[in-house]
mmCIF file with all atom_site columns, C-alpha atoms in Angstrom:
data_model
loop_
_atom_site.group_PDB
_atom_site.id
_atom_site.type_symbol
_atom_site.label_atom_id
_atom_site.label_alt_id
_atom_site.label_comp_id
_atom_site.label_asym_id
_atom_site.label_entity_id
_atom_site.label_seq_id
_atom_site.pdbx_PDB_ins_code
_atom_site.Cartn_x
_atom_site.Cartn_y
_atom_site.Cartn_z
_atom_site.occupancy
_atom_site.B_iso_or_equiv
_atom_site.pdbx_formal_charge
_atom_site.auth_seq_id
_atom_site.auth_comp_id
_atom_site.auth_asym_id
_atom_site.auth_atom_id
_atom_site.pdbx_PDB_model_num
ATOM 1   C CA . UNK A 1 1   ? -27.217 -74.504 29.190 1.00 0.00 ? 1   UNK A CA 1
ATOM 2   C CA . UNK A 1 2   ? -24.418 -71.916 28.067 1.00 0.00 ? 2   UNK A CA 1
ATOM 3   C CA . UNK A 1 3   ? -24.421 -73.472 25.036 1.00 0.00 ? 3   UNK A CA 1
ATOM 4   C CA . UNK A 1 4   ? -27.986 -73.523 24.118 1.00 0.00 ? 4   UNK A CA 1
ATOM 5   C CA . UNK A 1 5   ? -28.205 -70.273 25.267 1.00 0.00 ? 5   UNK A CA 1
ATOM 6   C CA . UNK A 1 6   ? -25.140 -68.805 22.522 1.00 0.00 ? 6   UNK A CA 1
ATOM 7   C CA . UNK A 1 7   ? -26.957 -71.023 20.131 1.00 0.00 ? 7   UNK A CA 1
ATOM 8   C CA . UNK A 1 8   ? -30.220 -69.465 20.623 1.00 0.00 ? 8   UNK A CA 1
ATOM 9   C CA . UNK A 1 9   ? -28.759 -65.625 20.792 1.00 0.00 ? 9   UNK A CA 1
ATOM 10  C CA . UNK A 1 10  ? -26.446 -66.369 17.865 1.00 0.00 ? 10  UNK A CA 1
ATOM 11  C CA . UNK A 1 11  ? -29.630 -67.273 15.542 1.00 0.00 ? 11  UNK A CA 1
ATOM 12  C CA . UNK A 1 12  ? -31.630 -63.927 15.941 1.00 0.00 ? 12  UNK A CA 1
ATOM 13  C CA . UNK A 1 13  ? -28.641 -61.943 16.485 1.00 0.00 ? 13  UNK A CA 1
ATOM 14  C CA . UNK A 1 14  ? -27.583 -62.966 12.682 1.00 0.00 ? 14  UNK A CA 1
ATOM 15  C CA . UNK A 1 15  ? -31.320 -62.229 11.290 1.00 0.00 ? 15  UNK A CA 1
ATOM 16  C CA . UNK A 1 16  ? -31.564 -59.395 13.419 1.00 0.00 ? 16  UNK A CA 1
ATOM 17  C CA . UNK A 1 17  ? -27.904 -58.006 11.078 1.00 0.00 ? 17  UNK A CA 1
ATOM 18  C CA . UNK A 1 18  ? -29.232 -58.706 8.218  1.00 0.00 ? 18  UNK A CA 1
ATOM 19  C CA . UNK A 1 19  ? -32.593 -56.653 9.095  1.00 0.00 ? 19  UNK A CA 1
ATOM 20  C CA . UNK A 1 20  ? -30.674 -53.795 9.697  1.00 0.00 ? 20  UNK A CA 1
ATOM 21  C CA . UNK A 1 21  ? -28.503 -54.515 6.866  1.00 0.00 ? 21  UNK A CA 1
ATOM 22  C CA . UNK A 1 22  ? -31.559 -53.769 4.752  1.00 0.00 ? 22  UNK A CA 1
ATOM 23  C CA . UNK A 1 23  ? -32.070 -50.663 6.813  1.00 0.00 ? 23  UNK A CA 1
ATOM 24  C CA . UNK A 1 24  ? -29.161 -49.471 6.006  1.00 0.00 ? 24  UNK A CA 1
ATOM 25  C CA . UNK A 1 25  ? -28.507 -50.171 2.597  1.00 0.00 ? 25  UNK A CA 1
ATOM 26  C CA . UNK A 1 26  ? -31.963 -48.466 1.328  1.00 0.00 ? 26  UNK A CA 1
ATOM 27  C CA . UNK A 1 27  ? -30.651 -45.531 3.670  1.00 0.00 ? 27  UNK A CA 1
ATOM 28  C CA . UNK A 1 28  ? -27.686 -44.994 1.982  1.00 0.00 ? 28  UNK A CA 1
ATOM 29  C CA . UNK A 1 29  ? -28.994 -45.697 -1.453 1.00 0.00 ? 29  UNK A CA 1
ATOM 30  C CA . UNK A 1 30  ? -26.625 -48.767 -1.940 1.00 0.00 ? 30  UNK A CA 1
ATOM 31  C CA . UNK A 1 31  ? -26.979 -50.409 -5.207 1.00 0.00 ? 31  UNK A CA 1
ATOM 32  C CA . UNK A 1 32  ? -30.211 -52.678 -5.396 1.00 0.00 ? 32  UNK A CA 1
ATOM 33  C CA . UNK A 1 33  ? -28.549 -54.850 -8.375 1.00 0.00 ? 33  UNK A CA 1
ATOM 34  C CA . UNK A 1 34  ? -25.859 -55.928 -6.356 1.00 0.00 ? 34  UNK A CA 1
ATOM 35  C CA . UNK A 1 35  ? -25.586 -59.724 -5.086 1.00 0.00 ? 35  UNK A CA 1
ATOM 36  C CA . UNK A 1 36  ? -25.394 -59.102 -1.438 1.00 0.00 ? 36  UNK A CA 1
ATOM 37  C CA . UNK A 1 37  ? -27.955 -56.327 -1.670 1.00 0.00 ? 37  UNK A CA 1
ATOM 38  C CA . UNK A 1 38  ? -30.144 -58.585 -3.095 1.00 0.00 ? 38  UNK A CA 1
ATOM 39  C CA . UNK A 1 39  ? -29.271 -61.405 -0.389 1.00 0.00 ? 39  UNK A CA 1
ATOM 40  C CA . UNK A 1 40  ? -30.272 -59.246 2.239  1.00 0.00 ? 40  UNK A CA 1
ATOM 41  C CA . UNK A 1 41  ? -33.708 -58.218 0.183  1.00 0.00 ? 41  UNK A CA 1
ATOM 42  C CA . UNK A 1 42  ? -34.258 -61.956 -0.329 1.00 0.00 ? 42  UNK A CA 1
ATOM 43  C CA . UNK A 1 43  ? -33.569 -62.865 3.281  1.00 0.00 ? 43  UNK A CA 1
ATOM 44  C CA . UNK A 1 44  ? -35.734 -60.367 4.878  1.00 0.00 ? 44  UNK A CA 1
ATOM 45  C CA . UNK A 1 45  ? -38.828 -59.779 2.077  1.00 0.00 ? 45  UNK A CA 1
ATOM 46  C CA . UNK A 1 46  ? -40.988 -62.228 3.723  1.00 0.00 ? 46  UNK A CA 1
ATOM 47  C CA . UNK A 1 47  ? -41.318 -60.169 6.668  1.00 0.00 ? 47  UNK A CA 1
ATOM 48  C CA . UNK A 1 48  ? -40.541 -56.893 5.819  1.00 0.00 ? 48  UNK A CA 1
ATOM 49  C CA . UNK A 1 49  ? -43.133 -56.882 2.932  1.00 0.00 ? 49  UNK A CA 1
ATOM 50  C CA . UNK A 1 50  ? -46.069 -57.772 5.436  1.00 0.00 ? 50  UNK A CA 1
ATOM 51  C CA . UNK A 1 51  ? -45.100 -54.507 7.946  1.00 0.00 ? 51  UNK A CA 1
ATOM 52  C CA . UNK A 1 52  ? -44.521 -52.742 4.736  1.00 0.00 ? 52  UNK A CA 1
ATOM 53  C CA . UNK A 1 53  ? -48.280 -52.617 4.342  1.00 0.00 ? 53  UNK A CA 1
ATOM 54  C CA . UNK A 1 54  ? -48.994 -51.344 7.873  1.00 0.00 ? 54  UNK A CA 1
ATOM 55  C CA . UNK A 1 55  ? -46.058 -48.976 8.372  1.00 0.00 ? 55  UNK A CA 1
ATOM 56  C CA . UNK A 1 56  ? -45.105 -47.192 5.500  1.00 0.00 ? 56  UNK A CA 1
ATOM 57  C CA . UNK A 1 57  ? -41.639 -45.677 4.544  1.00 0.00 ? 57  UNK A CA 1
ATOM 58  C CA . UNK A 1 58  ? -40.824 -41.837 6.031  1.00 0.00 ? 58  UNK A CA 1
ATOM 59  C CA . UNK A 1 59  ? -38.547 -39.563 4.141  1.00 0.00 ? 59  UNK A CA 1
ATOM 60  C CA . UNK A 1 60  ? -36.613 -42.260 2.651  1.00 0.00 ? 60  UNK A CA 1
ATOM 61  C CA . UNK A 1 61  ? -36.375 -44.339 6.128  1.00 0.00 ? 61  UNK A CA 1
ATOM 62  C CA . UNK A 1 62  ? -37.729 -48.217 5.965  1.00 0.00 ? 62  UNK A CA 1
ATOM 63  C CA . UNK A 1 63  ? -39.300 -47.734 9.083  1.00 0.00 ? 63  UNK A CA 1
ATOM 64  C CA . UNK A 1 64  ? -40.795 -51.534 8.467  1.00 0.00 ? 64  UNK A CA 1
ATOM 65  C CA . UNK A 1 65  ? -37.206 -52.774 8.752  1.00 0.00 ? 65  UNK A CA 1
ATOM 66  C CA . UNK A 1 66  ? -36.669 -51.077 11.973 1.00 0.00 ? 66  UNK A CA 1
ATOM 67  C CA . UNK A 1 67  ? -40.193 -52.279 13.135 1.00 0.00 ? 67  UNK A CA 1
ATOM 68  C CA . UNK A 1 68  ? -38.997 -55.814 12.239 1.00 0.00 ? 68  UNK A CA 1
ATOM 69  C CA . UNK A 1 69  ? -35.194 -55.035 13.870 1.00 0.00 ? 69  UNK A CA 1
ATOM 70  C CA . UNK A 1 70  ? -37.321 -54.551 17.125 1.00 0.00 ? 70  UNK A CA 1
ATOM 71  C CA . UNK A 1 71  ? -39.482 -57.132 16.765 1.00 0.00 ? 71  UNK A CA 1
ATOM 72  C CA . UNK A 1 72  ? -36.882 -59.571 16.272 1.00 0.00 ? 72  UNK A CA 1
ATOM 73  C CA . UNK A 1 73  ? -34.882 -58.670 19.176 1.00 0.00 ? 73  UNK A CA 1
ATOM 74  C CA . UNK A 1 74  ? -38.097 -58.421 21.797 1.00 0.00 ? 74  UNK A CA 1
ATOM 75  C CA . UNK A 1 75  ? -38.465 -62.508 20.599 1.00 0.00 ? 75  UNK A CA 1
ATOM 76  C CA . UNK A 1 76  ? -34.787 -63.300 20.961 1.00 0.00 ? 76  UNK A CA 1
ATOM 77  C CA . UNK A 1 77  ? -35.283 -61.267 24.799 1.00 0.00 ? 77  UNK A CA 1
ATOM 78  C CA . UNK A 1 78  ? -38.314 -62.592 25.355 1.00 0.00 ? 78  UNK A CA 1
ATOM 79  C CA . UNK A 1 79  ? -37.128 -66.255 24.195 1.00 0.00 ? 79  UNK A CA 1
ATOM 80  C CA . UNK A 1 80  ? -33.760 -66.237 26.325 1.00 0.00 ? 80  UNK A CA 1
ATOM 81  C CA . UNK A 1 81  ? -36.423 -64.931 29.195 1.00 0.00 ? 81  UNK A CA 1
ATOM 82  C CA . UNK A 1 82  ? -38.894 -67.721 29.128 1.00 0.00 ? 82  UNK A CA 1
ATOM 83  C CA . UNK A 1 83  ? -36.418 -70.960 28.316 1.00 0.00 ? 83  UNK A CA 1
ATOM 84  C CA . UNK A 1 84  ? -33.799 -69.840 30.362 1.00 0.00 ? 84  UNK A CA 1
ATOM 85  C CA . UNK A 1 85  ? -35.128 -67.817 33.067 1.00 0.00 ? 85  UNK A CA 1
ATOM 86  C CA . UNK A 1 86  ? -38.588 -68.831 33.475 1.00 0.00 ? 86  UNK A CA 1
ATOM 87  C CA . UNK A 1 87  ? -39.808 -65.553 33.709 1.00 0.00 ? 87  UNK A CA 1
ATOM 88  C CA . UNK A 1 88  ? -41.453 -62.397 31.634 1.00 0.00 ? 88  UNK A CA 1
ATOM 89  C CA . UNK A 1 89  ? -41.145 -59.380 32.140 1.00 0.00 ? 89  UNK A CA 1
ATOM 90  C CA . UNK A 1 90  ? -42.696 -56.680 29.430 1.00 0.00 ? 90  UNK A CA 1
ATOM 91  C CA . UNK A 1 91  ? -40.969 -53.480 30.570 1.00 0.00 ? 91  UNK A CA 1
ATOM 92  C CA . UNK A 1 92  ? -37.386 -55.445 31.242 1.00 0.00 ? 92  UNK A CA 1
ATOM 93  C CA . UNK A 1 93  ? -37.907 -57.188 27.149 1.00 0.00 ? 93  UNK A CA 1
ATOM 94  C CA . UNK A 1 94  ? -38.996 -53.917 25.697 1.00 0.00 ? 94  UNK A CA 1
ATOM 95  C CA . UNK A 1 95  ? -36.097 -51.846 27.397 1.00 0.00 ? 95  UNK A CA 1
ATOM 96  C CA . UNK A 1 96  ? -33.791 -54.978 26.606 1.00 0.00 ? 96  UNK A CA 1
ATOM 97  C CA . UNK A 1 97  ? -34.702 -55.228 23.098 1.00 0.00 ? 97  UNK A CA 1
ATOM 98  C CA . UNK A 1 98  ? -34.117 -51.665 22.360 1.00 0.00 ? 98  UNK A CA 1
ATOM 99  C CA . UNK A 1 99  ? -30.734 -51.772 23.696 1.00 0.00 ? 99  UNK A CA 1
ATOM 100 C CA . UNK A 1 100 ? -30.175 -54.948 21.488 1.00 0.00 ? 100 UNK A CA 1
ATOM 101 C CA . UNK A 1 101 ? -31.152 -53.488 18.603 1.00 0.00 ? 101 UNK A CA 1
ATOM 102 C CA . UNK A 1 102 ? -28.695 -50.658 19.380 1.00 0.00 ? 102 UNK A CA 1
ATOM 103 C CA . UNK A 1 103 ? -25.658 -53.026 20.258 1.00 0.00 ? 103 UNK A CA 1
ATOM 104 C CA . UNK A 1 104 ? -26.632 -54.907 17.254 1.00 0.00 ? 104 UNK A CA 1
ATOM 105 C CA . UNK A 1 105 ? -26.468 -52.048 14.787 1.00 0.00 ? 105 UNK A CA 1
ATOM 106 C CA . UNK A 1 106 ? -23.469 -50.857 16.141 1.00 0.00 ? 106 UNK A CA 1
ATOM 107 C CA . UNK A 1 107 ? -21.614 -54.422 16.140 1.00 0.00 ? 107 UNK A CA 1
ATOM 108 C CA . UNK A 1 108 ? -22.772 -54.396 12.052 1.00 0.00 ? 108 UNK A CA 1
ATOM 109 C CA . UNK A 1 109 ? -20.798 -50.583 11.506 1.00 0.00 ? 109 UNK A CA 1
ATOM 110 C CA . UNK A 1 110 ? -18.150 -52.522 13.694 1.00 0.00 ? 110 UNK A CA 1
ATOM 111 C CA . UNK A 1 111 ? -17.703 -55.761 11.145 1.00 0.00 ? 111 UNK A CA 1
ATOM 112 C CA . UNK A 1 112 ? -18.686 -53.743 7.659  1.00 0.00 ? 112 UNK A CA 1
ATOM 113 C CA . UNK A 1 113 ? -15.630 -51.956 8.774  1.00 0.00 ? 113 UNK A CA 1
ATOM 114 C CA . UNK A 1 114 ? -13.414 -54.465 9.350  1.00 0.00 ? 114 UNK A CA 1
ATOM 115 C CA . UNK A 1 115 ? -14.235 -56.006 6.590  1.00 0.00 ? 115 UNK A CA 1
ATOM 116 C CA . UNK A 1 116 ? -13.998 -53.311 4.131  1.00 0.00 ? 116 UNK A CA 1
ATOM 117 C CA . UNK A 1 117 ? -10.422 -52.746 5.726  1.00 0.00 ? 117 UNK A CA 1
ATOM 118 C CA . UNK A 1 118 ? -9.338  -56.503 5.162  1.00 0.00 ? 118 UNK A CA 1
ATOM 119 C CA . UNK A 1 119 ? -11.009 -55.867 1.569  1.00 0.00 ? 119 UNK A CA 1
ATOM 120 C CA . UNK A 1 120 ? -9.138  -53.292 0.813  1.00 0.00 ? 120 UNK A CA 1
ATOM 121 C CA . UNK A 1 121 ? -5.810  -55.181 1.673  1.00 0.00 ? 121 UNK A CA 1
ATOM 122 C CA . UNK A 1 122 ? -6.555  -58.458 -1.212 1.00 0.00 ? 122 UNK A CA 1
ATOM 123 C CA . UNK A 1 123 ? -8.993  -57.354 -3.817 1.00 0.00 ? 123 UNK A CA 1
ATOM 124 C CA . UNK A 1 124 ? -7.314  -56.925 -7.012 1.00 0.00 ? 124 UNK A CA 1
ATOM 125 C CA . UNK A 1 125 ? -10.128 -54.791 -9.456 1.00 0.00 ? 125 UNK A CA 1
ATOM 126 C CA . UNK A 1 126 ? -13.689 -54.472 -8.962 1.00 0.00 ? 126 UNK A CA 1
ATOM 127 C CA . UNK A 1 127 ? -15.114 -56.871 -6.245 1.00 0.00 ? 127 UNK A CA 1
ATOM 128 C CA . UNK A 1 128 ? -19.171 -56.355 -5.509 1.00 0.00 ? 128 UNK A CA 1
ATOM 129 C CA . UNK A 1 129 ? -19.055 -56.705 -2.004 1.00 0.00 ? 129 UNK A CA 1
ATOM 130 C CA . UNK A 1 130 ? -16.605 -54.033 -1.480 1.00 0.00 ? 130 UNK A CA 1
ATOM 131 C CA . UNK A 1 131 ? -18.661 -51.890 -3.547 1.00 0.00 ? 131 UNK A CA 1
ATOM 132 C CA . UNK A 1 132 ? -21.499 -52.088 -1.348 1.00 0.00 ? 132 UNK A CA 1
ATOM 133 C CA . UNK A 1 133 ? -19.417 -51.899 1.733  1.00 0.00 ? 133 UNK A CA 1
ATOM 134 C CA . UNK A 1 134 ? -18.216 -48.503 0.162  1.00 0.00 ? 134 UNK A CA 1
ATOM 135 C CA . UNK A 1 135 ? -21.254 -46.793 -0.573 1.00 0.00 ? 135 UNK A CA 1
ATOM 136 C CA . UNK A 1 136 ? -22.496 -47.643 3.327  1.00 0.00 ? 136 UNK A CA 1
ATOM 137 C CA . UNK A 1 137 ? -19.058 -46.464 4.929  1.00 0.00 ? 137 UNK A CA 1
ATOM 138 C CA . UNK A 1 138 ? -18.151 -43.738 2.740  1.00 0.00 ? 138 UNK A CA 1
ATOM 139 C CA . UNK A 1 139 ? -20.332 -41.116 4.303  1.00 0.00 ? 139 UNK A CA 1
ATOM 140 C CA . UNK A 1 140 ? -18.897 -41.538 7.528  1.00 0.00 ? 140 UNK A CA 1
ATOM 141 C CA . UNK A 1 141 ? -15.382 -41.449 6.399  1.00 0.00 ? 141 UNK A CA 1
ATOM 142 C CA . UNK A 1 142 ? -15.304 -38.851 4.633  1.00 0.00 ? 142 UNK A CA 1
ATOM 143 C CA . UNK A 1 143 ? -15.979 -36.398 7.043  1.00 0.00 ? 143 UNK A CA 1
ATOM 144 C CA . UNK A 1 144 ? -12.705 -38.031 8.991  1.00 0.00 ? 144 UNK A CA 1
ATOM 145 C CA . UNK A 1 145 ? -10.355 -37.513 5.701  1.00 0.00 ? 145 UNK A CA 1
ATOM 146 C CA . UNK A 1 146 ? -11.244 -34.030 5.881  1.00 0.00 ? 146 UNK A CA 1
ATOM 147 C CA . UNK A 1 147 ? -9.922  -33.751 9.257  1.00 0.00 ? 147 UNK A CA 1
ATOM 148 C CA . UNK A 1 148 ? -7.197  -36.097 8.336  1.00 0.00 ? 148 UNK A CA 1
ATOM 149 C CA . UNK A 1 149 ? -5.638  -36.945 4.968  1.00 0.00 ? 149 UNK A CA 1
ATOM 150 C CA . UNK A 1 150 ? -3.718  -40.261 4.044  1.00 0.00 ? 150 UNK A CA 1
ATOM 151 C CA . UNK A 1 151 ? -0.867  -40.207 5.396  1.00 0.00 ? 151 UNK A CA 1
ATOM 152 C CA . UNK A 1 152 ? 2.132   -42.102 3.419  1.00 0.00 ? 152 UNK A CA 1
ATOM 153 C CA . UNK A 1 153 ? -0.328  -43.744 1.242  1.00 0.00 ? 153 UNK A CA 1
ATOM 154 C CA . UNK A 1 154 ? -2.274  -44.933 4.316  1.00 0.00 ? 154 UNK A CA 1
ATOM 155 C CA . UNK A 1 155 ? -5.797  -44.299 5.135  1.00 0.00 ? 155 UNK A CA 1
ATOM 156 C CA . UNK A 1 156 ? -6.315  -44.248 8.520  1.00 0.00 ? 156 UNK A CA 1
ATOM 157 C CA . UNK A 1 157 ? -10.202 -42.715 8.467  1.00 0.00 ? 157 UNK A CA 1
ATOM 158 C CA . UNK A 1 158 ? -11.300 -46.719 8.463  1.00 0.00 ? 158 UNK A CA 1
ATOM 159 C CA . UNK A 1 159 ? -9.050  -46.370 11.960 1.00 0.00 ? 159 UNK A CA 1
ATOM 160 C CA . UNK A 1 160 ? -10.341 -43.651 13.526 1.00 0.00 ? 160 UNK A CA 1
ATOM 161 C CA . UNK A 1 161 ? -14.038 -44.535 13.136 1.00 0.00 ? 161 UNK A CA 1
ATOM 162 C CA . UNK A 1 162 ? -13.372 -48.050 14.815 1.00 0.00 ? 162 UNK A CA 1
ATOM 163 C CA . UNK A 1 163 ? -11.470 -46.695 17.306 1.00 0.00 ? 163 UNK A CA 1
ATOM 164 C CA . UNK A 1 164 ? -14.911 -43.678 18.194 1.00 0.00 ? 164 UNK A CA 1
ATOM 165 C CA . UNK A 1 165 ? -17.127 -46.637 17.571 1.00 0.00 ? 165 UNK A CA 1
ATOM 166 C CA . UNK A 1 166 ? -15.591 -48.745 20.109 1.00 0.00 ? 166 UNK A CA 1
ATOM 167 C CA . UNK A 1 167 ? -15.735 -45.773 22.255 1.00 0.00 ? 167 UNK A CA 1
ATOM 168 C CA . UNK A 1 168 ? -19.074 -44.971 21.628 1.00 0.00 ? 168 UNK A CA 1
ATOM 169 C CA . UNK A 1 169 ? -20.055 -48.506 22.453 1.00 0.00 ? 169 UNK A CA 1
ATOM 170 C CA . UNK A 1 170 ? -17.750 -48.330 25.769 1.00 0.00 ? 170 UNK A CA 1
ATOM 171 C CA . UNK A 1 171 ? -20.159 -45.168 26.443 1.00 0.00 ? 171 UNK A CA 1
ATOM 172 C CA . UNK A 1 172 ? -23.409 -46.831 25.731 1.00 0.00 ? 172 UNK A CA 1
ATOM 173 C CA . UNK A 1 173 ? -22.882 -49.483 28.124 1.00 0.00 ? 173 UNK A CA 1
ATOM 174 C CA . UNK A 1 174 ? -21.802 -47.546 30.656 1.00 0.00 ? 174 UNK A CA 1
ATOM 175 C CA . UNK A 1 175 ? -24.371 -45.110 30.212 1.00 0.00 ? 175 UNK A CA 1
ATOM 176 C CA . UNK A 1 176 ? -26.791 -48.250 30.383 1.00 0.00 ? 176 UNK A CA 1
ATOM 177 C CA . UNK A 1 177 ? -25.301 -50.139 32.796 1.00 0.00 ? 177 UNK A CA 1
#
């Protein structure tokens, strides 16, 4: 049962990054031409382009991809609910959901993070993925270099923004729980 159940979370948990992967690349302005920018845009196009006709972009936000983001996370809820559970409950899945999609979005910062860092440790030249990774992480670190500046050679910005985000998680839940 534990298994299925990982199995089942583990699949729209993984489409549900990717959505808001594409969320956050076009928010940032990340480079379309790039090959996982255009993974994620391949991935997601045959749902995002059908809410794209209903709910239209705002001020540069793909407010279709979050549509979708939410979507996807009220049928993972809503699936765990009903095979698991045997129950359904729309307040509990649309209060759930939302909270997924939060946890979700902050678990992506969390990884693009850490795997930017590990990047930054083996790539030898110009590596397209780290690119990418760059242009959605630099905004936030930059703001933490001005406070504080390599130190020895060492950036520890990547650090310092895992370290609030896992706070900030530790927060939410608590808040929420």
């Amino acid at each position: 049962m534990n298994a299925m159940q990982f199995l089942v979370g583990i699949v729209f948990d993984l489409f549900l990054m990717v959505v808001l992967l594409r969320f956050w690349l076009q928010a940032a302005k990340a480079d379309f031409y790039n090959p996982l920018s255009q993974f994620v845009v391949k991935a997601t196009s045959f749902a995002v382009n059908p809410l794209r006709k209903i709910i239209p972009g705002f001020g540069g936000l793909d407010l279709a991809s979050l549509l979708l983001a939410f979507i996807v996370a009220v049928a993972k809820i809503s699936t765990l609910l009903l095979m698991f559970y045997g129950g359904w409950d729309a307040q509990t899945v649309f209060v759930s959901a939302l909270i997924t999609v939060i946890k979700e979005g902050l678990n992506l910062l969390f990884w693009v993070l850490i795997i930017r860092a590990l990047l930054s440790w083996v790539s030898q030249g110009y590596n397209p993925i780290e690119a990418v990774f760059h242009q959605l992480t630099e905004p936030m670190l930059k703001p933490i270099r001005k406070v504080l500046p390599p130190l020895g050679g060492f950036d520890l910005s990547i650090l310092v923004l895992i370290i609030a985000l896992q706070f900030a998680q530790i927060l939410f839940m608590d808040f929420i729980g």
